[in-house]
Coordinates of C-alpha atoms in Angstrom, one line a residue:
X271 CA 46.5 -13.6 -8.0
X272 CA 48.4 -12.8 -4.8
X273 CA 50.9 -10.3 -3.5
X274 CA 53.9 -11.5 -1.5
X275 CA 55.1 -9.5 1.4
X276 CA 58.5 -10.8 2.5
X277 CA 60.3 -10.4 5.8
X278 CA 63.3 -11.9 7.5
X279 CA 63.9 -12.7 11.2
X280 CA 67.5 -11.6 10.8
X281 CA 66.5 -7.9 10.4
X282 CA 64.5 -6.1 13.1
X283 CA 63.4 -3.5 10.6
X284 CA 61.9 -6.3 8.6
X285 CA 60.5 -8.6 11.3
X286 CA 59.1 -5.7 13.4
X287 CA 56.7 -4.4 10.6
X288 CA 55.8 -8.0 9.7
X289 CA 54.8 -8.8 13.2
X290 CA 52.8 -5.6 13.5
X291 CA 51.1 -6.4 10.2
X292 CA 50.2 -9.9 11.3
X293 CA 48.6 -8.5 14.4
X294 CA 46.1 -6.6 12.3
X295 CA 43.1 -8.5 11.1
X296 CA 42.8 -12.2 10.7
X297 CA 45.7 -14.1 9.2
X298 CA 45.6 -17.9 8.6
X299 CA 48.5 -20.3 8.6
X300 CA 49.8 -20.7 5.0
X301 CA 52.2 -22.8 3.0
X302 CA 55.5 -23.9 4.6
X303 CA 58.2 -24.6 2.1
X304 CA 62.0 -24.7 1.9
X305 CA 62.2 -23.3 5.5
X306 CA 59.9 -20.4 4.7
X307 CA 56.8 -19.8 6.8
X308 CA 53.7 -18.0 5.5
X309 CA 50.4 -16.5 6.6
X310 CA 47.4 -15.6 4.4
X311 CA 44.9 -12.8 4.5
X312 CA 42.7 -12.4 1.4
X313 CA 45.0 -12.2 -1.6
X314 CA 48.1 -11.3 0.5
X315 CA 50.7 -13.8 1.6
X316 CA 53.1 -12.8 4.3
X317 CA 56.4 -14.8 4.0
X318 CA 59.0 -15.0 6.7
X319 CA 62.5 -16.6 6.3
X320 CA 65.7 -16.6 8.3
X321 CA 68.3 -15.5 5.7
X322 CA 69.4 -12.1 4.6
X323 CA 66.6 -10.3 2.8
X324 CA 68.6 -10.1 -0.4
X325 CA 69.6 -13.8 -0.5
X326 CA 66.3 -15.5 -1.4
X327 CA 66.2 -15.3 -5.2
X328 CA 63.1 -16.2 -7.3
X329 CA 60.7 -16.3 -4.3
X330 CA 57.8 -15.4 -6.6
X331 CA 58.3 -18.2 -9.0
X332 CA 59.1 -20.6 -6.2
X333 CA 55.9 -19.7 -4.5
X334 CA 53.9 -20.2 -7.7
X335 CA 55.5 -23.7 -8.1
X336 CA 54.7 -24.8 -4.5
X337 CA 51.3 -23.1 -4.1
X338 CA 49.8 -23.0 -7.6
X339 CA 49.0 -19.3 -7.0
X340 CA 50.0 -16.7 -9.5
X341 CA 52.0 -13.9 -8.0
X342 CA 51.0 -10.4 -9.0
X343 CA 53.8 -8.5 -7.2
X344 CA 56.2 -8.7 -4.3
X345 CA 57.1 -6.3 -1.5
X346 CA 60.1 -6.7 0.7
X347 CA 60.4 -5.2 4.3
X348 CA 63.9 -4.3 5.2
X349 CA 66.3 -2.0 7.0
X350 CA 68.0 1.0 5.5
X351 CA 71.5 2.2 6.3
X352 CA 73.0 5.6 5.6
X353 CA 76.2 7.3 6.7
X354 CA 74.2 10.2 8.1
X355 CA 72.3 7.8 10.5
X356 CA 69.3 10.0 9.9
X357 CA 65.9 8.3 10.7
X358 CA 64.2 7.5 7.4
X359 CA 61.4 5.6 5.8
X360 CA 62.2 4.7 2.2
X361 CA 60.8 3.0 -0.9
X362 CA 62.7 1.9 -3.9
X363 CA 62.9 -0.4 -6.9
X364 CA 65.6 -3.0 -7.2
X365 CA 68.3 -4.2 -9.6
X366 CA 71.9 -3.8 -10.5
X367 CA 71.7 -3.1 -14.3
X368 CA 75.1 -1.3 -14.3
X369 CA 77.1 -4.3 -13.3
X370 CA 78.8 -6.3 -16.0
X371 CA 79.0 -10.1 -16.4
X372 CA 81.5 -11.5 -13.9
X373 CA 80.9 -8.7 -11.3
X374 CA 79.8 -9.9 -7.9
X375 CA 76.8 -7.9 -6.7
X376 CA 77.5 -6.7 -3.1
X377 CA 73.9 -7.1 -2.1
X378 CA 72.3 -9.7 -4.2
X379 CA 70.7 -9.6 -7.7
X380 CA 72.6 -10.6 -10.9
X381 CA 74.8 -8.4 -13.1
X382 CA 73.0 -6.4 -15.7
X383 CA 69.5 -7.1 -14.3
X384 CA 66.7 -4.9 -13.1
X385 CA 63.4 -6.1 -11.6
X386 CA 60.1 -4.9 -13.0
X387 CA 59.4 -1.9 -10.7
X388 CA 56.2 -1.9 -8.7
X389 CA 53.7 0.6 -10.1
X390 CA 52.6 1.3 -6.5
X391 CA 55.6 3.4 -5.5
X392 CA 54.4 6.9 -6.1
X393 CA 51.0 6.4 -4.3
X394 CA 52.7 4.5 -1.5
X395 CA 55.2 7.2 -1.0
X396 CA 52.3 9.8 -0.6
X397 CA 50.5 7.4 1.7
X398 CA 53.7 6.8 3.7
X399 CA 54.1 10.6 4.3
X400 CA 50.5 10.8 5.6
X401 CA 50.9 7.8 7.9
X402 CA 54.2 9.1 9.2
X403 CA 52.6 12.4 10.0
X404 CA 49.6 10.8 11.8
X405 CA 52.1 8.8 13.9
X406 CA 54.1 11.9 14.8
X407 CA 57.2 10.6 13.0
X408 CA 57.7 13.9 11.1
X409 CA 59.9 15.8 10.9
X410 CA 62.2 13.4 12.8
X411 CA 62.0 10.8 10.0
X412 CA 62.8 11.6 6.4
X413 CA 60.3 10.1 3.9
X414 CA 62.0 9.4 0.6
X415 CA 62.5 7.3 -2.5
X416 CA 65.9 5.7 -3.1
X417 CA 67.6 4.9 -6.4
X418 CA 67.4 1.4 -7.9
X419 CA 69.9 -0.9 -6.1
X420 CA 70.5 -4.4 -4.8
X421 CA 68.6 -7.8 -5.1
X422 CA 67.3 -10.4 -4.6
X423 CA 66.3 -11.6 -8.1
X424 CA 62.6 -11.4 -8.8
X425 CA 60.4 -12.0 -11.8
X426 CA 57.4 -9.9 -10.9
X427 CA 56.9 -6.1 -10.1
X428 CA 58.9 -5.5 -6.9
X429 CA 59.7 -2.8 -4.4
X430 CA 61.5 -2.5 -1.1
X431 CA 60.0 -0.6 1.9
X432 CA 62.6 0.2 4.5
X433 CA 63.2 1.7 8.0
X434 CA 66.5 3.5 8.5
X435 CA 69.1 4.2 9.5
X436 CA 70.4 2.7 12.9
X437 CA 69.5 -0.1 15.3
X438 CA 67.5 2.4 17.4
X439 CA 65.3 3.2 14.4
X440 CA 65.1 -0.4 13.1
X441 CA 63.5 -1.4 16.4
X442 CA 61.2 1.5 16.8
X443 CA 57.6 0.2 17.3
X444 CA 56.0 3.4 16.0
X445 CA 58.0 3.1 12.7
X446 CA 57.0 -0.6 12.5
X447 CA 53.4 0.4 13.0
X448 CA 53.6 2.9 10.1
X449 CA 55.1 0.4 7.7
X450 CA 52.5 -2.2 8.8
X451 CA 49.6 0.3 8.1
X452 CA 51.2 1.2 4.8
X453 CA 51.0 -2.4 3.7
X454 CA 47.6 -3.0 5.2
X455 CA 46.0 0.1 3.6
X456 CA 48.2 0.1 0.4
X457 CA 47.1 -3.5 -0.4
X458 CA 43.5 -3.0 0.7
X459 CA 43.8 -6.0 3.0
X460 CA 41.0 -4.8 5.3
X461 CA 38.5 -4.5 2.4
X462 CA 39.4 -1.0 1.3
X463 CA 40.6 -0.1 -2.1
X464 CA 44.2 -0.9 -2.9
X465 CA 46.5 2.1 -3.5
X466 CA 48.7 2.4 -6.6
X467 CA 47.3 -0.3 -8.9
X468 CA 48.2 0.6 -12.5
X469 CA 45.4 1.0 -15.0
X470 CA 46.3 1.8 -18.6
X471 CA 42.9 3.5 -18.9
X472 CA 43.7 6.1 -16.3
X473 CA 43.8 9.7 -17.4
X474 CA 47.5 10.2 -16.5
X475 CA 49.6 7.6 -18.3
X476 CA 53.0 9.3 -17.9
X477 CA 55.7 7.4 -16.1
X478 CA 59.0 8.9 -15.0
X479 CA 62.2 7.1 -15.6
X480 CA 64.9 8.9 -13.5
X481 CA 68.4 9.2 -14.8
X482 CA 71.3 10.8 -12.7
X483 CA 71.5 12.4 -9.4
X484 CA 72.4 11.0 -6.0
X485 CA 71.1 8.0 -4.1
X486 CA 68.0 9.9 -2.9
X487 CA 67.1 11.3 -6.3
X488 CA 65.8 14.7 -4.9
X489 CA 65.1 16.3 -8.3
X490 CA 63.2 13.3 -9.6
X491 CA 61.3 13.0 -6.3
X492 CA 60.4 16.7 -6.3
X493 CA 58.6 16.1 -9.6
X494 CA 57.0 12.9 -8.4
X495 CA 55.6 14.4 -5.3
X496 CA 54.3 17.6 -6.9
X497 CA 52.8 16.0 -10.0
X498 CA 51.8 12.5 -8.6
X499 CA 53.3 11.0 -11.8
X500 CA 53.9 7.3 -11.9
X501 CA 57.5 6.3 -11.3
X502 CA 59.6 3.4 -12.6
X503 CA 63.3 2.8 -12.2
X504 CA 65.6 5.6 -10.8
X505 CA 69.2 5.2 -11.9
X506 CA 71.5 7.5 -9.9
X507 CA 74.9 8.6 -11.2
X508 CA 76.8 5.6 -9.8
X509 CA 74.5 3.3 -11.8
X510 CA 75.5 5.0 -15.1
X511 CA 79.2 4.3 -15.4
X512 CA 80.7 6.4 -18.2
X513 CA 84.3 6.4 -19.2
X514 CA 85.6 9.8 -20.4
X515 CA 86.4 9.3 -24.1
X516 CA 89.1 11.9 -24.3
X517 CA 89.9 12.4 -28.0
X518 CA 87.8 9.3 -28.8
X519 CA 84.1 9.3 -29.6
X520 CA 83.6 6.0 -28.0
X521 CA 82.3 6.3 -24.4
X522 CA 82.9 3.1 -22.5
X523 CA 81.1 1.8 -19.5
X524 CA 77.8 0.0 -18.9
X525 CA 75.6 3.1 -18.9
X526 CA 73.8 2.2 -22.2
X527 CA 72.9 -1.3 -20.9
X528 CA 71.8 0.1 -17.6
X529 CA 69.5 2.6 -19.3
X530 CA 68.0 0.1 -21.7
X531 CA 67.4 -2.5 -19.0
X532 CA 65.8 0.0 -16.7
X533 CA 63.6 1.4 -19.5
X534 CA 62.5 -2.1 -20.7
X535 CA 61.6 -3.1 -17.1
X536 CA 59.7 0.1 -16.6
X537 CA 57.7 -0.4 -19.8
X538 CA 56.8 -3.9 -18.7
X539 CA 55.5 -2.5 -15.4
X540 CA 53.2 0.0 -17.1
X541 CA 51.6 -1.6 -20.1
X542 CA 50.1 1.1 -22.2
X543 CA 51.9 3.8 -20.3
X544 CA 54.1 6.6 -21.6
X545 CA 57.6 6.2 -20.2
X546 CA 59.5 9.5 -20.2
X547 CA 63.1 9.9 -19.2
X548 CA 64.0 12.7 -16.8
X549 CA 67.6 13.7 -16.5
X550 CA 69.0 15.3 -13.4
X551 CA 70.8 17.9 -15.6
X552 CA 73.1 19.3 -12.9
X553 CA 74.6 15.9 -12.1
X554 CA 76.1 15.3 -15.5
X555 CA 79.0 16.8 -17.3
X556 CA 78.4 18.3 -20.7
X557 CA 79.8 15.3 -22.6
X558 CA 77.8 12.9 -20.4
X559 CA 74.5 14.7 -20.9
X560 CA 75.1 14.9 -24.7
X561 CA 75.9 11.2 -24.9
X562 CA 72.9 10.1 -22.9
X563 CA 70.5 12.4 -24.8
X564 CA 71.8 11.1 -28.1
X565 CA 71.4 7.5 -26.9
X566 CA 67.8 8.1 -25.7
X567 CA 66.9 9.6 -29.1
X568 CA 68.5 6.6 -30.8
X569 CA 66.3 4.3 -28.7
X570 CA 63.2 6.4 -29.3
X571 CA 62.9 7.1 -25.6
X572 CA 61.1 10.3 -24.9
X573 CA 63.0 12.9 -22.8
X574 CA 61.0 15.2 -20.6
X575 CA 61.5 18.4 -18.6
X576 CA 59.8 18.9 -15.2
X577 CA 56.8 20.6 -16.7
X578 CA 56.1 17.6 -19.1
X579 CA 55.0 15.5 -16.1
X580 CA 52.2 17.7 -14.9

């Protein structure tokens, strides 16, 4: 089985780390298909294309068809943008489960879909903080998770690793080196032990499914960093559209579908794990919290308080 690391030449925050990664160790020329170039090192395949990073759908299944290799997971290298322009290194799962049929996703994916989240995210976030510290990027750069958003469509466990938030940051060689080392060490390419591989026999089988909050999910992330708990999808408030029912009991919106889709994908990522929903209580109005809690109970999805993850 192989891991795909995907980069694009159209994005300096993608191509820079990919170039830095390919300069570490011995990479061999790999398969060339459909305009996509590749390099191989052990069980890692570094892919490079010339389109937007969110446009190449089904890269994992296409790779399997062309190469005959089974894809275990997929990691995308990309830029991050933010209105604050603050330097940042981020990790996040992908999907647009809140969109309804007929909606046009602004950044790839397909309406109502969420990728299987990579189980690596918690341990990679911790490793990323250590590497950023050792390369003197802290406190200038924020190290954070982001909520689930955008595409492209994938069929295997997936995460994005990004550099933000301006062209000055996207082209920083020190930031590119940190991301390259994250991938190198995180995947154990140099012969070390890979970081963040899920094992259903591990002592801690708890997995956090985050619901509510802003794009950088601070309350969920606080639990994740303090407890080291595994993390699946993180749905911010904007990914839980809920229409005020007024006098009616029927709450419209795609929030139920978004929760169920994110939950099912997280369960698939952690076979044998215990997926627990954590609500950012302060981000919901009373009627929203009541409705979500009732729905989670109907679906037999466990709800946890912060202390339940330790």
